[in-house]
PDB file of C-alpha atoms and ligand atoms in Angstrom:
ATOM      1  CA  MET A   1     -91.490  87.680 -71.366  1.00  0.00           C
ATOM      2  CA  GLU A   2     -88.948  84.946 -71.936  1.00  0.00           C
ATOM      3  CA  LYS A   3     -87.045  82.880 -69.441  1.00  0.00           C
ATOM      4  CA  MET A   4     -84.351  80.227 -69.469  1.00  0.00           C
ATOM      5  CA  VAL A   5     -86.020  77.076 -68.121  1.00  0.00           C
ATOM      6  CA  GLY A   6     -83.167  74.576 -68.213  1.00  0.00           C
ATOM      7  CA  LYS A   7     -80.677  72.826 -70.412  1.00  0.00           C
ATOM      8  CA  VAL A   8     -81.650  70.662 -73.371  1.00  0.00           C
ATOM      9  CA  SER A   9     -80.382  67.609 -71.461  1.00  0.00           C
ATOM     10  CA  ASP A  10     -82.826  68.349 -68.593  1.00  0.00           C
ATOM     11  CA  PHE A  11     -85.722  67.366 -70.854  1.00  0.00           C
ATOM     12  CA  GLY A  12     -86.133  63.652 -71.470  1.00  0.00           C
ATOM     13  CA  GLU A  13     -87.450  62.358 -74.768  1.00  0.00           C
ATOM     14  CA  GLY A  14     -91.157  61.562 -74.587  1.00  0.00           C
ATOM     15  CA  ALA A  15     -91.538  62.858 -71.051  1.00  0.00           C
ATOM     16  CA  GLY A  16     -93.139  66.015 -69.738  1.00  0.00           C
ATOM     17  CA  ARG A  17     -91.552  68.438 -67.320  1.00  0.00           C
ATOM     18  CA  MET A  18     -93.090  71.391 -65.520  1.00  0.00           C
ATOM     19  CA  VAL A  19     -91.336  74.749 -65.575  1.00  0.00           C
ATOM     20  CA  SER A  20     -92.332  78.150 -64.291  1.00  0.00           C
ATOM     21  CA  VAL A  21     -92.170  81.380 -66.278  1.00  0.00           C
ATOM     22  CA  ASP A  22     -93.108  84.590 -64.488  1.00  0.00           C
ATOM     23  CA  GLY A  23     -95.148  82.591 -61.975  1.00  0.00           C
ATOM     24  CA  LYS A  24     -97.010  80.705 -64.691  1.00  0.00           C
ATOM     25  CA  ALA A  25     -96.760  76.917 -64.821  1.00  0.00           C
ATOM     26  CA  ILE A  26     -95.848  75.561 -68.242  1.00  0.00           C
ATOM     27  CA  ALA A  27     -95.625  71.924 -69.346  1.00  0.00           C
ATOM     28  CA  VAL A  28     -92.690  71.184 -71.636  1.00  0.00           C
ATOM     29  CA  PHE A  29     -92.462  68.055 -73.785  1.00  0.00           C
ATOM     30  CA  LYS A  30     -89.642  66.765 -75.943  1.00  0.00           C
ATOM     31  CA  ILE A  31     -90.886  64.642 -78.815  1.00  0.00           C
ATOM     32  CA  GLY A  32     -88.610  63.450 -81.586  1.00  0.00           C
ATOM     33  CA  GLY A  33     -85.956  65.788 -80.197  1.00  0.00           C
ATOM     34  CA  LYS A  34     -88.225  68.804 -80.626  1.00  0.00           C
ATOM     35  CA  LEU A  35     -89.513  70.850 -77.681  1.00  0.00           C
ATOM     36  CA  PHE A  36     -93.110  71.968 -77.145  1.00  0.00           C
ATOM     37  CA  ALA A  37     -94.598  74.197 -74.431  1.00  0.00           C
ATOM     38  CA  ILE A  38     -98.258  74.341 -73.363  1.00  0.00           C
ATOM     39  CA  ASP A  39    -100.228  75.341 -70.272  1.00  0.00           C
ATOM     40  CA  GLU A  40     -99.507  73.049 -67.347  1.00  0.00           C
ATOM     41  CA  LEU A  41    -103.026  73.232 -65.963  1.00  0.00           C
ATOM     42  CA  CYS A  42    -105.756  71.305 -67.722  1.00  0.00           C
ATOM     43  CA  PRO A  43    -108.713  73.651 -68.401  1.00  0.00           C
ATOM     44  CA  HIS A  44    -111.143  71.031 -67.059  1.00  0.00           C
ATOM     45  CA  ALA A  45    -110.143  70.910 -63.356  1.00  0.00           C
ATOM     46  CA  HIS A  46    -106.486  71.955 -63.366  1.00  0.00           C
ATOM     47  CA  GLY A  47    -104.937  68.506 -63.719  1.00  0.00           C
ATOM     48  CA  PRO A  48    -101.133  68.462 -64.207  1.00  0.00           C
ATOM     49  CA  LEU A  49    -100.583  68.043 -67.931  1.00  0.00           C
ATOM     50  CA  HIS A  50     -96.809  67.474 -67.666  1.00  0.00           C
ATOM     51  CA  GLU A  51     -97.659  64.160 -65.943  1.00  0.00           C
ATOM     52  CA  GLY A  52     -99.812  63.048 -68.860  1.00  0.00           C
ATOM     53  CA  ALA A  53     -98.869  60.275 -71.248  1.00  0.00           C
ATOM     54  CA  VAL A  54     -98.037  61.456 -74.778  1.00  0.00           C
ATOM     55  CA  GLU A  55     -98.741  59.561 -77.950  1.00  0.00           C
ATOM     56  CA  ASN A  56     -98.600  60.978 -81.479  1.00  0.00           C
ATOM     57  CA  TYR A  57     -98.250  64.540 -80.116  1.00  0.00           C
ATOM     58  CA  ILE A  58    -101.396  64.115 -78.020  1.00  0.00           C
ATOM     59  CA  VAL A  59    -101.084  64.471 -74.249  1.00  0.00           C
ATOM     60  CA  GLU A  60    -103.735  62.917 -72.039  1.00  0.00           C
ATOM     61  CA  CYS A  61    -104.598  64.618 -68.753  1.00  0.00           C
ATOM     62  CA  PRO A  62    -103.904  62.109 -65.958  1.00  0.00           C
ATOM     63  CA  TRP A  63    -107.009  63.149 -64.020  1.00  0.00           C
ATOM     64  CA  HIS A  64    -110.011  62.626 -66.330  1.00  0.00           C
ATOM     65  CA  GLY A  65    -108.520  61.886 -69.733  1.00  0.00           C
ATOM     66  CA  SER A  66    -108.935  65.106 -71.707  1.00  0.00           C
ATOM     67  CA  GLN A  67    -106.546  65.135 -74.646  1.00  0.00           C
ATOM     68  CA  PHE A  68    -104.667  68.032 -76.211  1.00  0.00           C
ATOM     69  CA  ASP A  69    -102.406  68.355 -79.225  1.00  0.00           C
ATOM     70  CA  ILE A  70     -99.108  69.650 -77.852  1.00  0.00           C
ATOM     71  CA  ARG A  71     -98.258  71.274 -81.212  1.00  0.00           C
ATOM     72  CA  SER A  72    -101.368  73.464 -81.451  1.00  0.00           C
ATOM     73  CA  GLY A  73    -103.032  73.262 -78.023  1.00  0.00           C
ATOM     74  CA  ARG A  74    -106.158  72.040 -79.783  1.00  0.00           C
ATOM     75  CA  LEU A  75    -108.619  69.979 -77.750  1.00  0.00           C
ATOM     76  CA  ALA A  76    -108.662  66.399 -79.073  1.00  0.00           C
ATOM     77  CA  ARG A  77    -111.033  64.870 -76.490  1.00  0.00           C
ATOM     78  CA  GLY A  78    -113.080  66.032 -73.497  1.00  0.00           C
ATOM     79  CA  PRO A  79    -114.304  66.313 -70.820  1.00  0.00           C
ATOM     80  CA  SER A  80    -112.491  69.638 -71.197  1.00  0.00           C
ATOM     81  CA  THR A  81    -114.413  71.958 -73.501  1.00  0.00           C
ATOM     82  CA  SER A  82    -111.450  74.102 -74.499  1.00  0.00           C
ATOM     83  CA  GLY A  83    -107.889  73.685 -75.648  1.00  0.00           C
ATOM     84  CA  VAL A  84    -104.728  75.002 -74.022  1.00  0.00           C
ATOM     85  CA  ASN A  85    -102.333  77.809 -74.899  1.00  0.00           C
ATOM     86  CA  THR A  86     -99.072  77.013 -76.612  1.00  0.00           C
ATOM     87  CA  TYR A  87     -95.879  79.001 -76.070  1.00  0.00           C
ATOM     88  CA  ARG A  88     -92.781  79.659 -78.115  1.00  0.00           C
ATOM     89  CA  ILE A  89     -89.900  77.483 -76.946  1.00  0.00           C
ATOM     90  CA  TYR A  90     -86.417  77.576 -78.411  1.00  0.00           C
ATOM     91  CA  VAL A  91     -82.833  76.557 -77.784  1.00  0.00           C
ATOM     92  CA  LYS A  92     -79.826  78.880 -77.618  1.00  0.00           C
ATOM     93  CA  GLY A  93     -76.594  76.958 -77.255  1.00  0.00           C
ATOM     94  CA  GLU A  94     -77.505  74.333 -74.635  1.00  0.00           C
ATOM     95  CA  GLU A  95     -80.158  76.446 -72.924  1.00  0.00           C
ATOM     96  CA  VAL A  96     -83.896  76.229 -73.374  1.00  0.00           C
ATOM     97  CA  PHE A  97     -86.048  79.367 -73.348  1.00  0.00           C
ATOM     98  CA  VAL A  98     -89.812  79.752 -73.121  1.00  0.00           C
ATOM     99  CA  ASP A  99     -91.561  82.931 -74.204  1.00  0.00           C
ATOM    100  CA  ILE A 100     -94.982  83.685 -72.683  1.00  0.00           C
TER     101      ILE A 100
HETATM  102  S1  FES B 201    -108.535  67.895 -64.939  1.00  0.00           S
HETATM  103 FE1  FES B 201    -107.871  67.293 -66.892  1.00  0.00          FE
HETATM  104  S2  FES B 201    -109.488  66.108 -67.644  1.00  0.00           S
HETATM  105 FE2  FES B 201    -110.187  66.765 -65.720  1.00  0.00          FE
END
């Protein structure tokens, strides 16, 4: 299912923002003008990934430091033992859609 989650201008460069699609929390990041969508909840203990710092496409969970690649969802560093899901995100006109 896809849902409009805001306007392009709602998403600040380099910052994460949490959106909800069909009751599921998704973390959206805008890096280099491009949008990425991953699970909001860290697989380790459900830390809020949209609050994590991002560097070189790697977001760091603010709770215990697990790192994930926001392009692939791949785990880059524990303590989490698994990566996160990624979701299709695209722009139509000025509106941003996420497909889960
Ligand atoms: S909750 Fe994310 S590293 Fe522990």
